mmCIF file of C-alpha atoms in Angstrom:
data_model
loop_
_atom_site.group_PDB
_atom_site.id
_atom_site.type_symbol
_atom_site.label_atom_id
_atom_site.label_comp_id
_atom_site.label_asym_id
_atom_site.label_seq_id
_atom_site.Cartn_x
_atom_site.Cartn_y
_atom_site.Cartn_z
ATOM 1 C CA MET A 1 47.537 268.694 214.325
ATOM 2 C CA THR A 2 48.107 267.354 217.736
ATOM 3 C CA PHE A 3 46.838 263.991 216.354
ATOM 4 C CA LEU A 4 49.347 264.119 213.428
ATOM 5 C CA ASN A 5 52.100 264.997 215.627
ATOM 6 C CA TYR A 6 51.527 261.721 217.880
ATOM 7 C CA LEU A 7 51.065 259.715 214.652
ATOM 8 C CA ILE A 8 54.388 260.663 213.305
ATOM 9 C CA ASN A 9 56.103 260.279 216.860
ATOM 10 C CA GLY A 10 54.333 256.612 217.026
ATOM 11 C CA ILE A 11 55.327 255.822 213.412
ATOM 12 C CA SER A 12 58.935 257.094 214.636
ATOM 13 C CA LEU A 13 59.142 255.189 217.728
ATOM 14 C CA GLY A 14 57.619 252.155 215.985
ATOM 15 C CA SER A 15 60.379 252.265 213.030
ATOM 16 C CA VAL A 16 62.744 251.845 215.934
ATOM 17 C CA TYR A 17 61.153 248.853 217.387
ATOM 18 C CA ALA A 18 60.831 247.449 213.702
ATOM 19 C CA ILE A 19 64.508 247.766 213.039
ATOM 20 C CA ILE A 20 65.101 245.826 216.446
ATOM 21 C CA ALA A 21 62.290 243.237 215.646
ATOM 22 C CA LEU A 22 63.943 242.450 212.192
ATOM 23 C CA GLY A 23 67.248 241.510 214.098
ATOM 24 C CA TYR A 24 65.120 238.885 216.354
ATOM 25 C CA THR A 25 63.037 237.800 213.712
ATOM 26 C CA MET A 26 66.030 236.872 211.288
ATOM 27 C CA VAL A 27 67.626 234.918 214.327
ATOM 28 C CA TYR A 28 64.521 233.057 215.112
ATOM 29 C CA GLY A 29 63.483 232.273 211.631
ATOM 30 C CA ILE A 30 66.973 230.883 210.697
ATOM 31 C CA ALA A 31 68.603 229.414 213.771
ATOM 32 C CA LYS A 32 65.232 228.972 215.517
ATOM 33 C CA MET A 33 66.829 230.643 218.475
ATOM 34 C CA LEU A 34 65.366 233.525 220.837
ATOM 35 C CA ASN A 35 68.553 235.923 221.452
ATOM 36 C CA PHE A 36 67.246 237.914 224.501
ATOM 37 C CA ALA A 37 70.662 239.277 224.513
ATOM 38 C CA HIS A 38 69.739 241.288 221.484
ATOM 39 C CA GLY A 39 68.476 244.227 223.599
ATOM 40 C CA ASP A 40 71.923 244.920 225.134
ATOM 41 C CA VAL A 41 73.714 244.876 221.985
ATOM 42 C CA ILE A 42 71.491 248.020 221.243
ATOM 43 C CA MET A 43 72.909 249.652 224.662
ATOM 44 C CA ILE A 44 76.536 248.495 223.602
ATOM 45 C CA GLY A 45 75.989 250.127 220.014
ATOM 46 C CA ALA A 46 74.879 253.449 221.411
ATOM 47 C CA TYR A 47 77.598 253.601 223.961
ATOM 48 C CA ILE A 48 80.220 252.967 221.058
ATOM 49 C CA SER A 49 78.488 255.967 219.138
ATOM 50 C CA PHE A 50 78.618 258.161 222.260
ATOM 51 C CA VAL A 51 82.282 257.088 223.008
ATOM 52 C CA VAL A 52 83.283 257.930 219.259
ATOM 53 C CA THR A 53 81.430 261.619 219.033
ATOM 54 C CA SER A 54 81.753 262.942 222.576
ATOM 55 C CA LYS A 55 84.760 261.521 223.910
ATOM 56 C CA LEU A 56 86.926 261.413 220.379
ATOM 57 C CA GLY A 57 85.118 264.327 218.714
ATOM 58 C CA LEU A 58 84.694 262.237 215.386
ATOM 59 C CA PRO A 59 81.545 262.904 213.029
ATOM 60 C CA GLY A 60 78.410 261.111 213.664
ATOM 61 C CA ILE A 61 78.598 259.009 210.725
ATOM 62 C CA VAL A 62 81.775 257.809 211.986
ATOM 63 C CA SER A 63 80.401 257.052 215.101
ATOM 64 C CA VAL A 64 77.441 254.981 213.257
ATOM 65 C CA LEU A 65 79.898 252.903 211.415
ATOM 66 C CA ALA A 66 82.208 252.306 214.314
ATOM 67 C CA ALA A 67 79.074 251.122 216.309
ATOM 68 C CA MET A 68 77.971 248.607 213.186
ATOM 69 C CA VAL A 69 81.376 247.176 213.338
ATOM 70 C CA VAL A 70 81.739 246.587 217.023
ATOM 71 C CA CYS A 71 78.112 245.340 217.401
ATOM 72 C CA THR A 72 78.668 242.785 214.173
ATOM 73 C CA ALA A 73 81.747 241.392 215.657
ATOM 74 C CA LEU A 74 79.700 241.335 219.272
ATOM 75 C CA GLY A 75 76.895 239.295 217.704
ATOM 76 C CA ILE A 76 79.489 236.968 216.069
ATOM 77 C CA VAL A 77 81.394 236.404 219.128
ATOM 78 C CA ILE A 78 78.058 235.934 221.350
ATOM 79 C CA GLU A 79 76.766 233.356 218.596
ATOM 80 C CA ARG A 80 80.118 231.034 218.503
ATOM 81 C CA LEU A 81 80.772 231.310 222.456
ATOM 82 C CA ALA A 82 77.285 231.454 223.621
ATOM 83 C CA TYR A 83 74.824 229.566 221.289
ATOM 84 C CA LYS A 84 76.807 227.570 218.885
ATOM 85 C CA PRO A 85 77.372 224.711 221.696
ATOM 86 C CA LEU A 86 73.661 224.743 222.248
ATOM 87 C CA ARG A 87 72.269 224.077 218.831
ATOM 88 C CA SER A 88 71.037 220.706 219.696
ATOM 89 C CA ALA A 89 70.183 221.916 223.360
ATOM 90 C CA PRO A 90 66.803 222.106 224.886
ATOM 91 C CA SER A 91 65.243 225.584 224.265
ATOM 92 C CA LEU A 92 65.154 226.300 228.087
ATOM 93 C CA ALA A 93 69.002 225.862 228.027
ATOM 94 C CA VAL A 94 69.304 228.352 225.030
ATOM 95 C CA LEU A 95 66.993 230.678 227.078
ATOM 96 C CA ILE A 96 68.968 230.775 230.054
ATOM 97 C CA THR A 97 72.185 231.284 228.053
ATOM 98 C CA ALA A 98 70.440 234.184 226.656
ATOM 99 C CA ILE A 99 69.577 235.819 229.588
ATOM 100 C CA GLY A 100 72.989 235.372 231.171
ATOM 101 C CA VAL A 101 74.729 236.904 228.017
ATOM 102 C CA SER A 102 72.202 239.857 228.426
ATOM 103 C CA TYR A 103 73.161 240.175 232.202
ATOM 104 C CA PHE A 104 76.981 239.961 231.462
ATOM 105 C CA LEU A 105 76.845 242.633 228.731
ATOM 106 C CA GLN A 106 74.732 245.118 231.013
ATOM 107 C CA ASN A 107 77.346 244.516 233.777
ATOM 108 C CA THR A 108 80.256 244.911 231.670
ATOM 109 C CA ALA A 109 78.497 248.242 230.383
ATOM 110 C CA LEU A 110 78.314 249.084 234.125
ATOM 111 C CA LEU A 111 81.882 248.557 234.879
ATOM 112 C CA ILE A 112 83.019 250.489 231.880
ATOM 113 C CA TRP A 113 81.064 253.306 231.861
ATOM 114 C CA GLY A 114 79.185 253.459 235.456
ATOM 115 C CA SER A 115 75.665 253.670 236.523
ATOM 116 C CA ALA A 116 75.084 257.404 235.877
ATOM 117 C CA PRO A 117 72.893 258.137 232.725
ATOM 118 C CA LYS A 118 74.896 259.685 230.071
ATOM 119 C CA TYR A 119 73.514 262.437 227.646
ATOM 120 C CA PHE A 120 73.593 261.309 224.240
ATOM 121 C CA THR A 121 73.991 263.926 221.586
ATOM 122 C CA SER A 122 71.949 263.160 218.409
ATOM 123 C CA VAL A 123 74.151 262.236 215.288
ATOM 124 C CA ILE A 124 71.499 263.830 213.043
ATOM 125 C CA LYS A 125 72.248 267.443 212.572
ATOM 126 C CA PHE A 126 69.807 268.993 210.015
ATOM 127 C CA GLU A 127 66.650 270.983 211.148
ATOM 128 C CA SER A 128 63.476 269.879 211.987
ATOM 129 C CA ILE A 129 60.556 270.623 209.617
ATOM 130 C CA LYS A 130 57.675 272.775 210.470
ATOM 131 C CA LEU A 131 54.326 272.440 208.690
ATOM 132 C CA PHE A 132 51.194 274.762 209.150
ATOM 133 C CA ASP A 133 52.898 277.795 210.849
ATOM 134 C CA GLY A 134 54.609 275.513 213.068
ATOM 135 C CA GLN A 135 51.617 273.419 214.370
ATOM 136 C CA LEU A 136 52.806 270.313 212.892
ATOM 137 C CA VAL A 137 56.371 269.557 213.743
ATOM 138 C CA ILE A 138 58.517 266.838 212.218
ATOM 139 C CA THR A 139 61.957 266.132 213.956
ATOM 140 C CA SER A 140 64.812 265.422 212.187
ATOM 141 C CA GLU A 141 65.392 262.110 214.217
ATOM 142 C CA ALA A 142 61.853 260.920 212.928
ATOM 143 C CA ILE A 143 62.510 261.653 209.229
ATOM 144 C CA VAL A 144 65.948 259.867 209.474
ATOM 145 C CA THR A 145 64.312 256.678 211.574
ATOM 146 C CA ILE A 146 61.288 256.002 209.449
ATOM 147 C CA ALA A 147 63.586 256.392 206.177
ATOM 148 C CA ALA A 148 66.007 254.010 207.764
ATOM 149 C CA CYS A 149 63.320 251.498 208.577
ATOM 150 C CA ILE A 150 62.097 251.488 205.139
ATOM 151 C CA ILE A 151 65.393 251.279 203.523
ATOM 152 C CA ILE A 152 66.640 248.529 205.856
ATOM 153 C CA MET A 153 63.280 246.485 205.145
ATOM 154 C CA ILE A 154 63.522 246.952 201.533
ATOM 155 C CA ALA A 155 67.263 245.918 201.795
ATOM 156 C CA LEU A 156 66.705 242.800 203.811
ATOM 157 C CA THR A 157 63.616 241.504 201.710
ATOM 158 C CA LEU A 158 66.012 242.011 198.201
ATOM 159 C CA PHE A 159 68.990 240.345 200.247
ATOM 160 C CA THR A 160 67.122 237.396 201.489
ATOM 161 C CA GLY A 161 65.272 236.972 198.111
ATOM 162 C CA LYS A 162 67.944 237.502 195.321
ATOM 163 C CA SER A 163 71.272 237.176 197.117
ATOM 164 C CA LYS A 164 73.302 233.663 197.274
ATOM 165 C CA MET A 165 73.641 234.071 201.245
ATOM 166 C CA GLY A 166 69.963 235.080 201.609
ATOM 167 C CA LYS A 167 68.860 231.840 199.532
ATOM 168 C CA ALA A 168 71.420 230.163 201.700
ATOM 169 C CA MET A 169 69.656 231.861 204.722
ATOM 170 C CA ARG A 170 66.311 230.492 203.473
ATOM 171 C CA ALA A 171 67.469 227.136 203.011
ATOM 172 C CA VAL A 172 68.523 226.547 206.518
ATOM 173 C CA SER A 173 65.741 228.035 207.587
ATOM 174 C CA GLU A 174 63.644 225.394 206.141
ATOM 175 C CA ASP A 175 65.703 222.393 206.933
ATOM 176 C CA LYS A 176 69.581 222.571 208.464
ATOM 177 C CA GLY A 177 70.122 219.148 207.530
ATOM 178 C CA ALA A 178 68.965 219.074 203.820
ATOM 179 C CA ALA A 179 70.967 222.775 203.332
ATOM 180 C CA GLN A 180 73.967 221.081 204.570
ATOM 181 C CA LEU A 181 73.743 218.103 202.251
ATOM 182 C CA MET A 182 73.332 220.958 199.456
ATOM 183 C CA GLY A 183 76.543 222.143 200.218
ATOM 184 C CA ILE A 184 75.636 225.014 202.580
ATOM 185 C CA ASN A 185 77.886 225.956 205.415
ATOM 186 C CA VAL A 186 75.278 226.069 208.008
ATOM 187 C CA ASN A 187 77.725 227.795 210.864
ATOM 188 C CA THR A 188 78.683 230.814 208.313
ATOM 189 C CA THR A 189 75.132 231.373 207.446
ATOM 190 C CA ILE A 190 73.818 231.431 211.179
ATOM 191 C CA SER A 191 76.826 233.617 212.400
ATOM 192 C CA MET A 192 76.174 235.888 209.111
ATOM 193 C CA THR A 193 72.284 236.330 210.598
ATOM 194 C CA PHE A 194 73.856 236.987 213.770
ATOM 195 C CA ALA A 195 76.256 239.700 212.162
ATOM 196 C CA ILE A 196 73.418 241.499 210.446
ATOM 197 C CA GLY A 197 71.028 241.518 213.548
ATOM 198 C CA SER A 198 73.529 243.151 215.500
ATOM 199 C CA ALA A 199 74.567 245.629 212.922
ATOM 200 C CA LEU A 200 70.587 246.339 212.957
ATOM 201 C CA ALA A 201 70.741 246.715 216.860
ATOM 202 C CA ALA A 202 73.738 249.419 216.482
ATOM 203 C CA ILE A 203 71.520 251.362 214.241
ATOM 204 C CA ALA A 204 68.608 251.201 216.285
ATOM 205 C CA GLY A 205 70.457 252.089 219.195
ATOM 206 C CA ILE A 206 71.628 255.049 217.738
ATOM 207 C CA LEU A 207 68.469 256.229 216.645
ATOM 208 C CA LEU A 208 66.661 255.485 219.908
ATOM 209 C CA CYS A 209 69.172 257.404 221.862
ATOM 210 C CA SER A 210 69.060 260.422 219.055
ATOM 211 C CA ALA A 211 65.611 260.629 219.812
ATOM 212 C CA TYR A 212 65.454 259.803 223.689
ATOM 213 C CA PRO A 213 68.837 260.789 224.393
ATOM 214 C CA THR A 214 69.752 259.333 227.863
ATOM 215 C CA LEU A 215 71.992 256.371 227.994
ATOM 216 C CA MET A 216 72.566 254.013 230.642
ATOM 217 C CA PRO A 217 73.480 250.244 230.805
ATOM 218 C CA THR A 218 69.785 249.444 231.159
ATOM 219 C CA THR A 219 68.799 251.195 228.006
ATOM 220 C CA GLY A 220 68.172 248.225 225.660
ATOM 221 C CA SER A 221 65.915 245.972 228.023
ATOM 222 C CA MET A 222 62.749 247.179 227.691
ATOM 223 C CA PRO A 223 62.829 248.350 223.861
ATOM 224 C CA GLY A 224 64.312 244.963 223.266
ATOM 225 C CA ILE A 225 61.373 243.259 225.200
ATOM 226 C CA LYS A 226 58.930 245.652 223.121
ATOM 227 C CA ALA A 227 60.709 244.965 219.734
ATOM 228 C CA PHE A 228 60.772 240.746 220.397
ATOM 229 C CA THR A 229 56.835 241.440 221.313
ATOM 230 C CA ALA A 230 56.430 243.227 218.029
ATOM 231 C CA ALA A 231 58.272 240.491 216.185
ATOM 232 C CA VAL A 232 55.869 238.157 217.541
ATOM 233 C CA PHE A 233 52.724 240.448 217.089
ATOM 234 C CA GLY A 234 53.803 240.719 213.113
ATOM 235 C CA GLY A 235 54.555 236.812 212.995
ATOM 236 C CA ILE A 236 58.178 235.885 214.246
ATOM 237 C CA GLY A 237 60.270 234.615 211.043
ATOM 238 C CA SER A 238 58.425 237.106 208.865
ATOM 239 C CA ILE A 239 60.422 240.372 207.555
ATOM 240 C CA PRO A 240 57.590 242.469 206.710
ATOM 241 C CA GLY A 241 55.580 241.178 209.834
ATOM 242 C CA ALA A 242 58.371 242.638 212.175
ATOM 243 C CA MET A 243 58.050 245.846 210.578
ATOM 244 C CA ILE A 244 54.325 245.944 210.683
ATOM 245 C CA GLY A 245 54.478 244.815 214.383
ATOM 246 C CA GLY A 246 56.971 247.398 215.200
ATOM 247 C CA LEU A 247 54.965 250.387 213.667
ATOM 248 C CA LEU A 248 51.805 249.051 215.179
ATOM 249 C CA MET A 249 53.773 248.895 218.648
ATOM 250 C CA GLY A 250 55.166 252.264 218.374
ATOM 251 C CA ILE A 251 51.823 254.117 217.283
ATOM 252 C CA ILE A 252 49.810 252.005 219.900
ATOM 253 C CA GLU A 253 52.273 253.176 223.044
ATOM 254 C CA ILE A 254 52.278 256.787 221.744
ATOM 255 C CA PHE A 255 48.480 256.865 221.293
ATOM 256 C CA ALA A 256 48.450 255.335 224.929
ATOM 257 C CA SER A 257 50.577 257.755 226.410
ATOM 258 C CA ALA A 258 48.848 260.746 225.025
ATOM 259 C CA TYR A 259 45.213 259.682 225.471
ATOM 260 C CA MET A 260 45.143 257.607 228.523
ATOM 261 C CA SER A 261 48.131 257.529 230.845
ATOM 262 C CA THR A 262 52.118 257.249 230.546
ATOM 263 C CA GLN A 263 51.844 254.539 233.320
ATOM 264 C CA LEU A 264 49.141 252.328 231.309
ATOM 265 C CA ALA A 265 50.890 252.616 227.851
ATOM 266 C CA ASN A 266 52.776 249.499 228.456
ATOM 267 C CA ALA A 267 50.157 247.403 229.777
ATOM 268 C CA VAL A 268 47.828 248.825 226.689
ATOM 269 C CA VAL A 269 50.549 247.556 224.326
ATOM 270 C CA PHE A 270 50.905 244.025 225.917
ATOM 271 C CA SER A 271 47.218 243.560 226.083
ATOM 272 C CA VAL A 272 46.800 244.367 222.166
ATOM 273 C CA LEU A 273 49.391 241.794 221.478
ATOM 274 C CA ILE A 274 47.063 239.009 223.846
ATOM 275 C CA ILE A 275 44.166 239.766 222.258
ATOM 276 C CA VAL A 276 45.827 239.331 218.805
ATOM 277 C CA LEU A 277 47.556 236.190 219.468
ATOM 278 C CA LEU A 278 44.218 234.985 221.016
ATOM 279 C CA VAL A 279 42.532 235.576 217.520
ATOM 280 C CA LYS A 280 45.636 234.725 215.431
ATOM 281 C CA PRO A 281 48.245 232.706 217.327
ATOM 282 C CA THR A 282 50.860 232.924 214.544
ATOM 283 C CA GLY A 283 50.671 236.671 214.356
ATOM 284 C CA LEU A 284 49.572 239.208 211.877
ATOM 285 C CA LEU A 285 51.716 237.825 208.984
ATOM 286 C CA GLY A 286 52.785 234.375 210.738
ATOM 287 C CA LYS A 287 51.894 231.152 208.756
ATOM 288 C CA LYS A 288 50.953 227.958 210.506
ATOM 289 C CA ILE A 289 53.416 225.241 209.744
ATOM 290 C CA SER A 290 52.134 221.556 209.661
ATOM 291 C CA GLU A 291 55.023 219.009 210.600
ATOM 292 C CA LYS A 292 54.679 215.514 208.824
ATOM 293 C CA VAL A 293 55.137 212.690 211.391
#
């Protein structure tokens, strides 16, 4: 039963990584930008939820909605102010800007909420499930996190495949110039991508802090890096790839922590990534794109 407990914990943690990775993969797939401030949007979402539940005393569902609204607006503002002027700039300029935005968000959180860790009260209130006379425990956070990951992945797949905006996103991903000639508003499409990614970041931040209830200004940094790694692992730009990459990352991390060492867990995760990329540079579900010259 210990193995199953580790497996469920790994799938739960991997589901959080997958939700964050979906934001990374959408922004990269459509805007061709690596938004390294995405991890800090996770932290902002968790803080908004913390304030709404702990300070204002409102229900958990209200805190989730409030965090999604704030992070959605934040994502649009970041895209308009920081990334839109750099659409034609070299990728290094975009990368440096993203790092700058990341530090700006961290220091803003530091000024508002301080450096002391906050205890995050879980927004999930129902009881854990115990099976086999209590030997197998499935926490309520794990159930909700895994269910949320599956629902989000299906919803995003249907959205990008069936809706008008989703088709516009795919068109912009293929060729911005051609999409614009066909009457698609590229600026609105990219802003919508950032909005969706940031809303997902808010959900991921709340789920992460519900399972690991310590909140501080650097909370989103390492999960953000690992989720980006998961997106690359699965094939950045691929929605199913982001989910698979996130789940594998979480499972590998939990099993490495349990059977090897917590200090070596991150090293094992990134080593597996290196091996996968050596064998398949585009990631597990990534496709090689040949450009005509």
